[in-house]
Amino acid sequence: MAIDLADYEKGAKLKGDYETKLAELQQRLAKIQVAHIIHDRRSVIMLEGWDAAGKGGIIKRMTAEWDPRYYQVHPISAPNEEERDHHFLWRFWTRLPAGQNISLFDRSWYGRVLVERVEGYCSKAEWKRAYDEINAFEKQQIDAGTNIVKLFVHITQETQDEQLAQRLDTPWKRWKTGADDYRNRARRADYLDALHDMFRKTDTKQAPWHVIDNNHRKAGRIAALTTVAKRLEKLVPMDFPEADPEVVKLAAKAYGYKSI
């Protein structure tokens, strides 16, 4: 069925204790990261969404219990001159995860069919061609063993306005907002058209979209972390090895035990 963003605007408050649910999910995600390390798997977690939708807050909580040696966060902004001189997917190749690693993208290659389309940074022929290029790119990564989880973090115009105002009102948050936020806000209808096409053409069986209603921040964060955990638990072996007998012997000797 087609994705309709209007279905993700209830902003219902979280049922139950937020801190307890968050801690449980973070421990669950910690085990998922260990499974990547043990089984030499790699995954991409990609977040798209409106300005001030809360992508960074989700990433912060998702990675809270992860070993920093085995994950990377890639904030994606406008391409530099060298990147513009290559195919639009070129700059993402070097950011793909190696074995045992998870890469998180705060915005992604979908910029070609969203901001670049709406703001006229590429030609119509380029963004129309990009749907097939993106699907082929993602299929190529999946076929090569990289798991891909795609989240779209959704908020209403009302919620976005509240968040943008809060950024202006809070001195240590002002760095997170600028003129681009308001230019994009004025073209919300154009972005909705672009999103409709994006979902319709890139919501594939291998790499489906998962929309997160983040109009209530705590509920949205729990939903996002739960979605990622469920998806990766299906894609990554979650069995853990028995203790190495030789290491057990060494430990027993070190601690003065006859056996452990």
PDB file of C-alpha atoms in Angstrom:
ATOM      1  CA  MET A   1       0.000   0.000   0.000  1.00  0.00           C
ATOM      2  CA  ALA A   2       1.120   3.551  -0.716  1.00  0.00           C
ATOM      3  CA  ILE A   3       2.600   5.535   2.172  1.00  0.00           C
ATOM      4  CA  ASP A   4       0.406   8.445   3.268  1.00  0.00           C
ATOM      5  CA  LEU A   5       2.129  10.843   5.668  1.00  0.00           C
ATOM      6  CA  ALA A   6      -1.271  11.918   7.012  1.00  0.00           C
ATOM      7  CA  ASP A   7      -1.380   8.537   8.759  1.00  0.00           C
ATOM      8  CA  TYR A   8       1.604   9.567  10.890  1.00  0.00           C
ATOM      9  CA  GLU A   9       0.413  12.813  12.421  1.00  0.00           C
ATOM     10  CA  LYS A  10      -1.417  11.739  15.571  1.00  0.00           C
ATOM     11  CA  GLY A  11       1.460  12.591  17.886  1.00  0.00           C
ATOM     12  CA  ALA A  12       0.065  10.241  20.501  1.00  0.00           C
ATOM     13  CA  LYS A  13       1.871  10.303  23.828  1.00  0.00           C
ATOM     14  CA  LEU A  14       3.930   7.317  24.867  1.00  0.00           C
ATOM     15  CA  LYS A  15       2.226   4.702  27.003  1.00  0.00           C
ATOM     16  CA  GLY A  16       4.367   3.492  29.866  1.00  0.00           C
ATOM     17  CA  ASP A  17       7.605   4.764  31.352  1.00  0.00           C
ATOM     18  CA  TYR A  18       9.874   6.415  28.793  1.00  0.00           C
ATOM     19  CA  GLU A  19      13.176   5.928  30.633  1.00  0.00           C
ATOM     20  CA  THR A  20      12.513   2.238  31.207  1.00  0.00           C
ATOM     21  CA  LYS A  21      11.540   1.597  27.594  1.00  0.00           C
ATOM     22  CA  LEU A  22      14.515   3.603  26.347  1.00  0.00           C
ATOM     23  CA  ALA A  23      16.996   1.728  28.535  1.00  0.00           C
ATOM     24  CA  GLU A  24      15.592  -1.632  27.386  1.00  0.00           C
ATOM     25  CA  LEU A  25      15.863  -0.647  23.737  1.00  0.00           C
ATOM     26  CA  GLN A  26      19.385   0.682  24.135  1.00  0.00           C
ATOM     27  CA  GLN A  27      20.477  -2.631  25.667  1.00  0.00           C
ATOM     28  CA  ARG A  28      18.746  -4.476  22.845  1.00  0.00           C
ATOM     29  CA  LEU A  29      20.546  -2.305  20.291  1.00  0.00           C
ATOM     30  CA  ALA A  30      23.855  -2.858  22.109  1.00  0.00           C
ATOM     31  CA  LYS A  31      23.445  -6.610  21.570  1.00  0.00           C
ATOM     32  CA  ILE A  32      22.633  -5.976  17.907  1.00  0.00           C
ATOM     33  CA  GLN A  33      25.877  -4.060  17.513  1.00  0.00           C
ATOM     34  CA  VAL A  34      27.799  -6.921  19.154  1.00  0.00           C
ATOM     35  CA  ALA A  35      26.133  -9.323  16.711  1.00  0.00           C
ATOM     36  CA  HIS A  36      27.511  -7.200  13.857  1.00  0.00           C
ATOM     37  CA  ILE A  37      31.007  -7.458  15.342  1.00  0.00           C
ATOM     38  CA  ILE A  38      30.864 -11.188  16.048  1.00  0.00           C
ATOM     39  CA  HIS A  39      29.322 -12.175  12.716  1.00  0.00           C
ATOM     40  CA  ASP A  40      31.163  -9.586  10.595  1.00  0.00           C
ATOM     41  CA  ARG A  41      27.976  -7.919   9.344  1.00  0.00           C
ATOM     42  CA  ARG A  42      27.453  -4.351   8.190  1.00  0.00           C
ATOM     43  CA  SER A  43      24.404  -2.124   8.145  1.00  0.00           C
ATOM     44  CA  VAL A  44      23.258   1.310   7.052  1.00  0.00           C
ATOM     45  CA  ILE A  45      20.633   3.169   9.063  1.00  0.00           C
ATOM     46  CA  MET A  46      19.433   6.164   7.102  1.00  0.00           C
ATOM     47  CA  LEU A  47      17.235   8.986   8.403  1.00  0.00           C
ATOM     48  CA  GLU A  48      15.406  11.494   6.264  1.00  0.00           C
ATOM     49  CA  GLY A  49      12.842  13.957   7.551  1.00  0.00           C
ATOM     50  CA  TRP A  50      11.730  17.548   7.848  1.00  0.00           C
ATOM     51  CA  ASP A  51      13.965  20.258   9.270  1.00  0.00           C
ATOM     52  CA  ALA A  52      13.707  20.155  13.085  1.00  0.00           C
ATOM     53  CA  ALA A  53      11.982  16.763  12.921  1.00  0.00           C
ATOM     54  CA  GLY A  54      14.258  15.292  15.600  1.00  0.00           C
ATOM     55  CA  LYS A  55      16.594  13.083  13.576  1.00  0.00           C
ATOM     56  CA  GLY A  56      19.596  14.021  15.696  1.00  0.00           C
ATOM     57  CA  GLY A  57      17.785  13.218  18.928  1.00  0.00           C
ATOM     58  CA  ILE A  58      16.898   9.779  17.606  1.00  0.00           C
ATOM     59  CA  ILE A  59      20.499   9.090  16.545  1.00  0.00           C
ATOM     60  CA  LYS A  60      21.836  10.267  19.917  1.00  0.00           C
ATOM     61  CA  ARG A  61      19.657   7.813  21.783  1.00  0.00           C
ATOM     62  CA  MET A  62      20.088   5.004  19.289  1.00  0.00           C
ATOM     63  CA  THR A  63      23.865   5.023  19.666  1.00  0.00           C
ATOM     64  CA  ALA A  64      24.031   5.694  23.422  1.00  0.00           C
ATOM     65  CA  GLU A  65      25.223   2.180  24.329  1.00  0.00           C
ATOM     66  CA  TRP A  66      27.252   1.457  21.194  1.00  0.00           C
ATOM     67  CA  ASP A  67      30.991   0.966  21.041  1.00  0.00           C
ATOM     68  CA  PRO A  68      32.214   4.058  19.121  1.00  0.00           C
ATOM     69  CA  ARG A  69      34.871   2.001  17.327  1.00  0.00           C
ATOM     70  CA  TYR A  70      32.228   0.187  15.305  1.00  0.00           C
ATOM     71  CA  TYR A  71      29.779   2.841  14.176  1.00  0.00           C
ATOM     72  CA  GLN A  72      29.923   6.132  12.276  1.00  0.00           C
ATOM     73  CA  VAL A  73      27.455   9.012  11.972  1.00  0.00           C
ATOM     74  CA  HIS A  74      27.493  10.889   8.673  1.00  0.00           C
ATOM     75  CA  PRO A  75      25.710  14.267   8.685  1.00  0.00           C
ATOM     76  CA  ILE A  76      25.011  14.977   5.021  1.00  0.00           C
ATOM     77  CA  SER A  77      24.974  18.583   3.864  1.00  0.00           C
ATOM     78  CA  ALA A  78      25.331  20.211   0.444  1.00  0.00           C
ATOM     79  CA  PRO A  79      28.014  18.577  -1.730  1.00  0.00           C
ATOM     80  CA  ASN A  80      31.350  20.364  -2.082  1.00  0.00           C
ATOM     81  CA  GLU A  81      32.928  21.275  -5.413  1.00  0.00           C
ATOM     82  CA  GLU A  82      34.726  17.953  -5.820  1.00  0.00           C
ATOM     83  CA  GLU A  83      31.557  16.021  -5.033  1.00  0.00           C
ATOM     84  CA  ARG A  84      29.537  18.060  -7.508  1.00  0.00           C
ATOM     85  CA  ASP A  85      32.026  17.080 -10.210  1.00  0.00           C
ATOM     86  CA  HIS A  86      31.074  13.408  -9.777  1.00  0.00           C
ATOM     87  CA  HIS A  87      27.887  11.385 -10.001  1.00  0.00           C
ATOM     88  CA  PHE A  88      25.656  12.264  -7.033  1.00  0.00           C
ATOM     89  CA  LEU A  89      26.118   8.817  -5.459  1.00  0.00           C
ATOM     90  CA  TRP A  90      29.914   9.037  -5.546  1.00  0.00           C
ATOM     91  CA  ARG A  91      30.255  10.794  -2.205  1.00  0.00           C
ATOM     92  CA  PHE A  92      28.262   8.094  -0.445  1.00  0.00           C
ATOM     93  CA  TRP A  93      30.458   5.200  -1.515  1.00  0.00           C
ATOM     94  CA  THR A  94      33.306   6.213   0.795  1.00  0.00           C
ATOM     95  CA  ARG A  95      30.867   6.486   3.703  1.00  0.00           C
ATOM     96  CA  LEU A  96      29.488   2.961   3.412  1.00  0.00           C
ATOM     97  CA  PRO A  97      30.318   0.722   6.393  1.00  0.00           C
ATOM     98  CA  ALA A  98      33.045  -1.882   6.489  1.00  0.00           C
ATOM     99  CA  GLY A  99      32.462  -5.294   8.030  1.00  0.00           C
ATOM    100  CA  GLN A 100      31.466  -5.248  11.729  1.00  0.00           C
ATOM    101  CA  ASN A 101      30.303  -1.639  11.373  1.00  0.00           C
ATOM    102  CA  ILE A 102      27.064   0.333  11.312  1.00  0.00           C
ATOM    103  CA  SER A 103      26.843   3.641   9.454  1.00  0.00           C
ATOM    104  CA  LEU A 104      24.120   6.152  10.273  1.00  0.00           C
ATOM    105  CA  PHE A 105      23.213   8.799   7.700  1.00  0.00           C
ATOM    106  CA  ASP A 106      21.571  12.007   8.897  1.00  0.00           C
ATOM    107  CA  ARG A 107      20.105  12.726   5.473  1.00  0.00           C
ATOM    108  CA  SER A 108      21.313  10.785   2.477  1.00  0.00           C
ATOM    109  CA  TRP A 109      21.367  10.147  -1.267  1.00  0.00           C
ATOM    110  CA  TYR A 110      17.638  10.936  -1.242  1.00  0.00           C
ATOM    111  CA  GLY A 111      18.598  14.591  -1.318  1.00  0.00           C
ATOM    112  CA  ARG A 112      18.700  14.238  -5.110  1.00  0.00           C
ATOM    113  CA  VAL A 113      14.943  13.637  -5.267  1.00  0.00           C
ATOM    114  CA  LEU A 114      14.050  15.973  -2.387  1.00  0.00           C
ATOM    115  CA  VAL A 115      15.989  19.202  -1.781  1.00  0.00           C
ATOM    116  CA  GLU A 116      17.884  19.085  -5.085  1.00  0.00           C
ATOM    117  CA  ARG A 117      14.654  18.534  -6.970  1.00  0.00           C
ATOM    118  CA  VAL A 118      12.617  21.149  -5.111  1.00  0.00           C
ATOM    119  CA  GLU A 119      15.307  23.828  -5.007  1.00  0.00           C
ATOM    120  CA  GLY A 120      16.404  23.277  -8.608  1.00  0.00           C
ATOM    121  CA  TYR A 121      19.948  22.155  -7.796  1.00  0.00           C
ATOM    122  CA  CYS A 122      19.719  19.496 -10.500  1.00  0.00           C
ATOM    123  CA  SER A 123      17.825  19.198 -13.757  1.00  0.00           C
ATOM    124  CA  LYS A 124      14.457  17.483 -14.074  1.00  0.00           C
ATOM    125  CA  ALA A 125      16.079  14.750 -16.138  1.00  0.00           C
ATOM    126  CA  GLU A 126      18.630  14.154 -13.361  1.00  0.00           C
ATOM    127  CA  TRP A 127      16.161  13.806 -10.509  1.00  0.00           C
ATOM    128  CA  LYS A 128      13.728  11.711 -12.557  1.00  0.00           C
ATOM    129  CA  ARG A 129      16.568   9.355 -13.464  1.00  0.00           C
ATOM    130  CA  ALA A 130      17.689   9.193  -9.831  1.00  0.00           C
ATOM    131  CA  TYR A 131      14.863   6.906  -8.645  1.00  0.00           C
ATOM    132  CA  ASP A 132      16.153   3.996 -10.707  1.00  0.00           C
ATOM    133  CA  GLU A 133      19.744   4.852  -9.795  1.00  0.00           C
ATOM    134  CA  ILE A 134      18.937   4.854  -6.091  1.00  0.00           C
ATOM    135  CA  ASN A 135      17.030   1.578  -6.256  1.00  0.00           C
ATOM    136  CA  ALA A 136      19.917  -0.026  -8.156  1.00  0.00           C
ATOM    137  CA  PHE A 137      22.448   1.392  -5.668  1.00  0.00           C
ATOM    138  CA  GLU A 138      20.541   0.042  -2.672  1.00  0.00           C
ATOM    139  CA  LYS A 139      20.000  -3.350  -4.299  1.00  0.00           C
ATOM    140  CA  GLN A 140      23.705  -3.522  -5.073  1.00  0.00           C
ATOM    141  CA  GLN A 141      24.598  -2.886  -1.439  1.00  0.00           C
ATOM    142  CA  ILE A 142      22.053  -5.388  -0.152  1.00  0.00           C
ATOM    143  CA  ASP A 143      23.192  -8.055  -2.615  1.00  0.00           C
ATOM    144  CA  ALA A 144      26.759  -7.463  -1.392  1.00  0.00           C
ATOM    145  CA  GLY A 145      25.698  -8.053   2.226  1.00  0.00           C
ATOM    146  CA  THR A 146      24.916  -4.578   3.578  1.00  0.00           C
ATOM    147  CA  ASN A 147      21.635  -4.240   5.464  1.00  0.00           C
ATOM    148  CA  ILE A 148      19.708  -1.011   4.885  1.00  0.00           C
ATOM    149  CA  VAL A 149      17.108   0.486   7.227  1.00  0.00           C
ATOM    150  CA  LYS A 150      15.360   3.633   5.946  1.00  0.00           C
ATOM    151  CA  LEU A 151      13.490   5.935   8.320  1.00  0.00           C
ATOM    152  CA  PHE A 152      11.495   9.033   7.448  1.00  0.00           C
ATOM    153  CA  VAL A 153      10.939  11.186  10.527  1.00  0.00           C
ATOM    154  CA  HIS A 154       7.648  13.016  10.083  1.00  0.00           C
ATOM    155  CA  ILE A 155       6.193  16.037  11.876  1.00  0.00           C
ATOM    156  CA  THR A 156       3.333  18.387  11.046  1.00  0.00           C
ATOM    157  CA  GLN A 157       3.809  22.015  10.098  1.00  0.00           C
ATOM    158  CA  GLU A 158       2.575  22.992  13.561  1.00  0.00           C
ATOM    159  CA  THR A 159       5.159  20.817  15.292  1.00  0.00           C
ATOM    160  CA  GLN A 160       7.914  22.069  13.012  1.00  0.00           C
ATOM    161  CA  ASP A 161       7.033  25.683  13.800  1.00  0.00           C
ATOM    162  CA  GLU A 162       7.187  24.931  17.533  1.00  0.00           C
ATOM    163  CA  GLN A 163      10.617  23.338  17.149  1.00  0.00           C
ATOM    164  CA  LEU A 164      12.015  26.135  14.977  1.00  0.00           C
ATOM    165  CA  ALA A 165      10.775  28.754  17.439  1.00  0.00           C
ATOM    166  CA  GLN A 166      12.352  26.827  20.316  1.00  0.00           C
ATOM    167  CA  ARG A 167      15.694  26.838  18.505  1.00  0.00           C
ATOM    168  CA  LEU A 168      15.567  30.614  18.135  1.00  0.00           C
ATOM    169  CA  ASP A 169      14.526  31.081  21.755  1.00  0.00           C
ATOM    170  CA  THR A 170      17.287  28.853  23.144  1.00  0.00           C
ATOM    171  CA  PRO A 171      20.797  30.364  22.801  1.00  0.00           C
ATOM    172  CA  TRP A 172      22.641  27.036  22.649  1.00  0.00           C
ATOM    173  CA  LYS A 173      20.274  25.721  19.968  1.00  0.00           C
ATOM    174  CA  ARG A 174      20.432  28.687  17.584  1.00  0.00           C
ATOM    175  CA  TRP A 175      23.336  27.168  15.666  1.00  0.00           C
ATOM    176  CA  LYS A 176      20.927  24.457  14.475  1.00  0.00           C
ATOM    177  CA  THR A 177      18.693  26.821  12.505  1.00  0.00           C
ATOM    178  CA  GLY A 178      19.129  29.273   9.658  1.00  0.00           C
ATOM    179  CA  ALA A 179      17.554  30.827   6.597  1.00  0.00           C
ATOM    180  CA  ASP A 180      17.388  27.472   4.797  1.00  0.00           C
ATOM    181  CA  ASP A 181      14.898  26.162   7.364  1.00  0.00           C
ATOM    182  CA  TYR A 182      12.458  28.942   6.539  1.00  0.00           C
ATOM    183  CA  ARG A 183      12.977  28.730   2.797  1.00  0.00           C
ATOM    184  CA  ASN A 184      12.227  25.013   2.960  1.00  0.00           C
ATOM    185  CA  ARG A 185       9.244  25.635   5.230  1.00  0.00           C
ATOM    186  CA  ALA A 186       7.708  27.960   2.636  1.00  0.00           C
ATOM    187  CA  ARG A 187       7.837  25.153   0.061  1.00  0.00           C
ATOM    188  CA  ARG A 188       6.284  22.403   2.154  1.00  0.00           C
ATOM    189  CA  ALA A 189       3.707  21.603  -0.522  1.00  0.00           C
ATOM    190  CA  ASP A 190       6.486  21.069  -3.078  1.00  0.00           C
ATOM    191  CA  TYR A 191       8.339  18.829  -0.654  1.00  0.00           C
ATOM    192  CA  LEU A 192       5.177  16.825  -0.023  1.00  0.00           C
ATOM    193  CA  ASP A 193       4.869  16.227  -3.772  1.00  0.00           C
ATOM    194  CA  ALA A 194       8.494  15.136  -3.915  1.00  0.00           C
ATOM    195  CA  LEU A 195       8.035  12.845  -0.902  1.00  0.00           C
ATOM    196  CA  HIS A 196       4.954  11.260  -2.470  1.00  0.00           C
ATOM    197  CA  ASP A 197       7.013  10.378  -5.555  1.00  0.00           C
ATOM    198  CA  MET A 198       9.960   9.219  -3.453  1.00  0.00           C
ATOM    199  CA  PHE A 199       7.875   6.795  -1.416  1.00  0.00           C
ATOM    200  CA  ARG A 200       6.013   5.516  -4.452  1.00  0.00           C
ATOM    201  CA  LYS A 201       9.171   4.817  -6.431  1.00  0.00           C
ATOM    202  CA  THR A 202      11.701   3.746  -3.785  1.00  0.00           C
ATOM    203  CA  ASP A 203       9.653   1.871  -1.177  1.00  0.00           C
ATOM    204  CA  THR A 204      10.987  -1.512  -2.267  1.00  0.00           C
ATOM    205  CA  LYS A 205      10.679  -4.976  -0.772  1.00  0.00           C
ATOM    206  CA  GLN A 206      14.413  -5.138  -0.119  1.00  0.00           C
ATOM    207  CA  ALA A 207      14.684  -1.597   1.293  1.00  0.00           C
ATOM    208  CA  PRO A 208      11.269  -0.469   2.548  1.00  0.00           C
ATOM    209  CA  TRP A 209      10.564   2.925   4.088  1.00  0.00           C
ATOM    210  CA  HIS A 210       9.531   3.178   7.741  1.00  0.00           C
ATOM    211  CA  VAL A 211       7.743   6.409   8.665  1.00  0.00           C
ATOM    212  CA  ILE A 212       8.123   7.613  12.255  1.00  0.00           C
ATOM    213  CA  ASP A 213       5.499   9.904  13.778  1.00  0.00           C
ATOM    214  CA  ASN A 214       7.739  12.196  15.836  1.00  0.00           C
ATOM    215  CA  ASN A 215       5.140  14.794  16.745  1.00  0.00           C
ATOM    216  CA  HIS A 216       5.513  13.553  20.306  1.00  0.00           C
ATOM    217  CA  ARG A 217       9.263  13.266  20.804  1.00  0.00           C
ATOM    218  CA  LYS A 218       9.401  10.491  23.382  1.00  0.00           C
ATOM    219  CA  ALA A 219       6.930   8.269  21.543  1.00  0.00           C
ATOM    220  CA  GLY A 220       8.716   8.914  18.251  1.00  0.00           C
ATOM    221  CA  ARG A 221      12.130   8.018  19.637  1.00  0.00           C
ATOM    222  CA  ILE A 222      10.838   4.770  21.079  1.00  0.00           C
ATOM    223  CA  ALA A 223       9.124   3.958  17.770  1.00  0.00           C
ATOM    224  CA  ALA A 224      12.300   4.676  15.782  1.00  0.00           C
ATOM    225  CA  LEU A 225      14.568   2.595  18.004  1.00  0.00           C
ATOM    226  CA  THR A 226      12.031  -0.235  18.060  1.00  0.00           C
ATOM    227  CA  THR A 227      11.765  -0.206  14.266  1.00  0.00           C
ATOM    228  CA  VAL A 228      15.533  -0.399  13.830  1.00  0.00           C
ATOM    229  CA  ALA A 229      15.897  -3.132  16.442  1.00  0.00           C
ATOM    230  CA  LYS A 230      13.169  -5.293  14.906  1.00  0.00           C
ATOM    231  CA  ARG A 231      14.522  -4.864  11.404  1.00  0.00           C
ATOM    232  CA  LEU A 232      18.149  -5.631  12.253  1.00  0.00           C
ATOM    233  CA  GLU A 233      17.266  -8.588  14.471  1.00  0.00           C
ATOM    234  CA  LYS A 234      15.746 -10.167  11.361  1.00  0.00           C
ATOM    235  CA  LEU A 235      18.779  -9.399   9.213  1.00  0.00           C
ATOM    236  CA  VAL A 236      21.693 -10.134  11.562  1.00  0.00           C
ATOM    237  CA  PRO A 237      22.322 -13.471  13.339  1.00  0.00           C
ATOM    238  CA  MET A 238      21.633 -12.918  17.032  1.00  0.00           C
ATOM    239  CA  ASP A 239      23.354 -16.037  18.400  1.00  0.00           C
ATOM    240  CA  PHE A 240      26.419 -15.492  20.557  1.00  0.00           C
ATOM    241  CA  PRO A 241      29.409 -17.861  20.853  1.00  0.00           C
ATOM    242  CA  GLU A 242      30.217 -20.114  23.754  1.00  0.00           C
ATOM    243  CA  ALA A 243      33.244 -19.180  25.813  1.00  0.00           C
ATOM    244  CA  ASP A 244      36.558 -20.390  24.352  1.00  0.00           C
ATOM    245  CA  PRO A 245      37.623 -23.443  26.428  1.00  0.00           C
ATOM    246  CA  GLU A 246      41.237 -22.341  26.359  1.00  0.00           C
ATOM    247  CA  VAL A 247      40.317 -18.903  27.669  1.00  0.00           C
ATOM    248  CA  VAL A 248      38.175 -20.530  30.361  1.00  0.00           C
ATOM    249  CA  LYS A 249      41.219 -22.540  31.489  1.00  0.00           C
ATOM    250  CA  LEU A 250      43.386 -19.444  31.588  1.00  0.00           C
ATOM    251  CA  ALA A 251      40.751 -17.574  33.573  1.00  0.00           C
ATOM    252  CA  ALA A 252      40.432 -20.456  36.041  1.00  0.00           C
ATOM    253  CA  LYS A 253      44.185 -20.492  36.516  1.00  0.00           C
ATOM    254  CA  ALA A 254      44.344 -16.710  36.930  1.00  0.00           C
ATOM    255  CA  TYR A 255      41.598 -16.694  39.547  1.00  0.00           C
ATOM    256  CA  GLY A 256      42.820 -19.822  41.332  1.00  0.00           C
ATOM    257  CA  TYR A 257      39.718 -21.843  40.483  1.00  0.00           C
ATOM    258  CA  LYS A 258      39.706 -25.488  39.524  1.00  0.00           C
ATOM    259  CA  SER A 259      36.924 -24.804  37.017  1.00  0.00           C
ATOM    260  CA  ILE A 260      34.576 -22.045  35.947  1.00  0.00           C
TER     261      ILE A 260
END
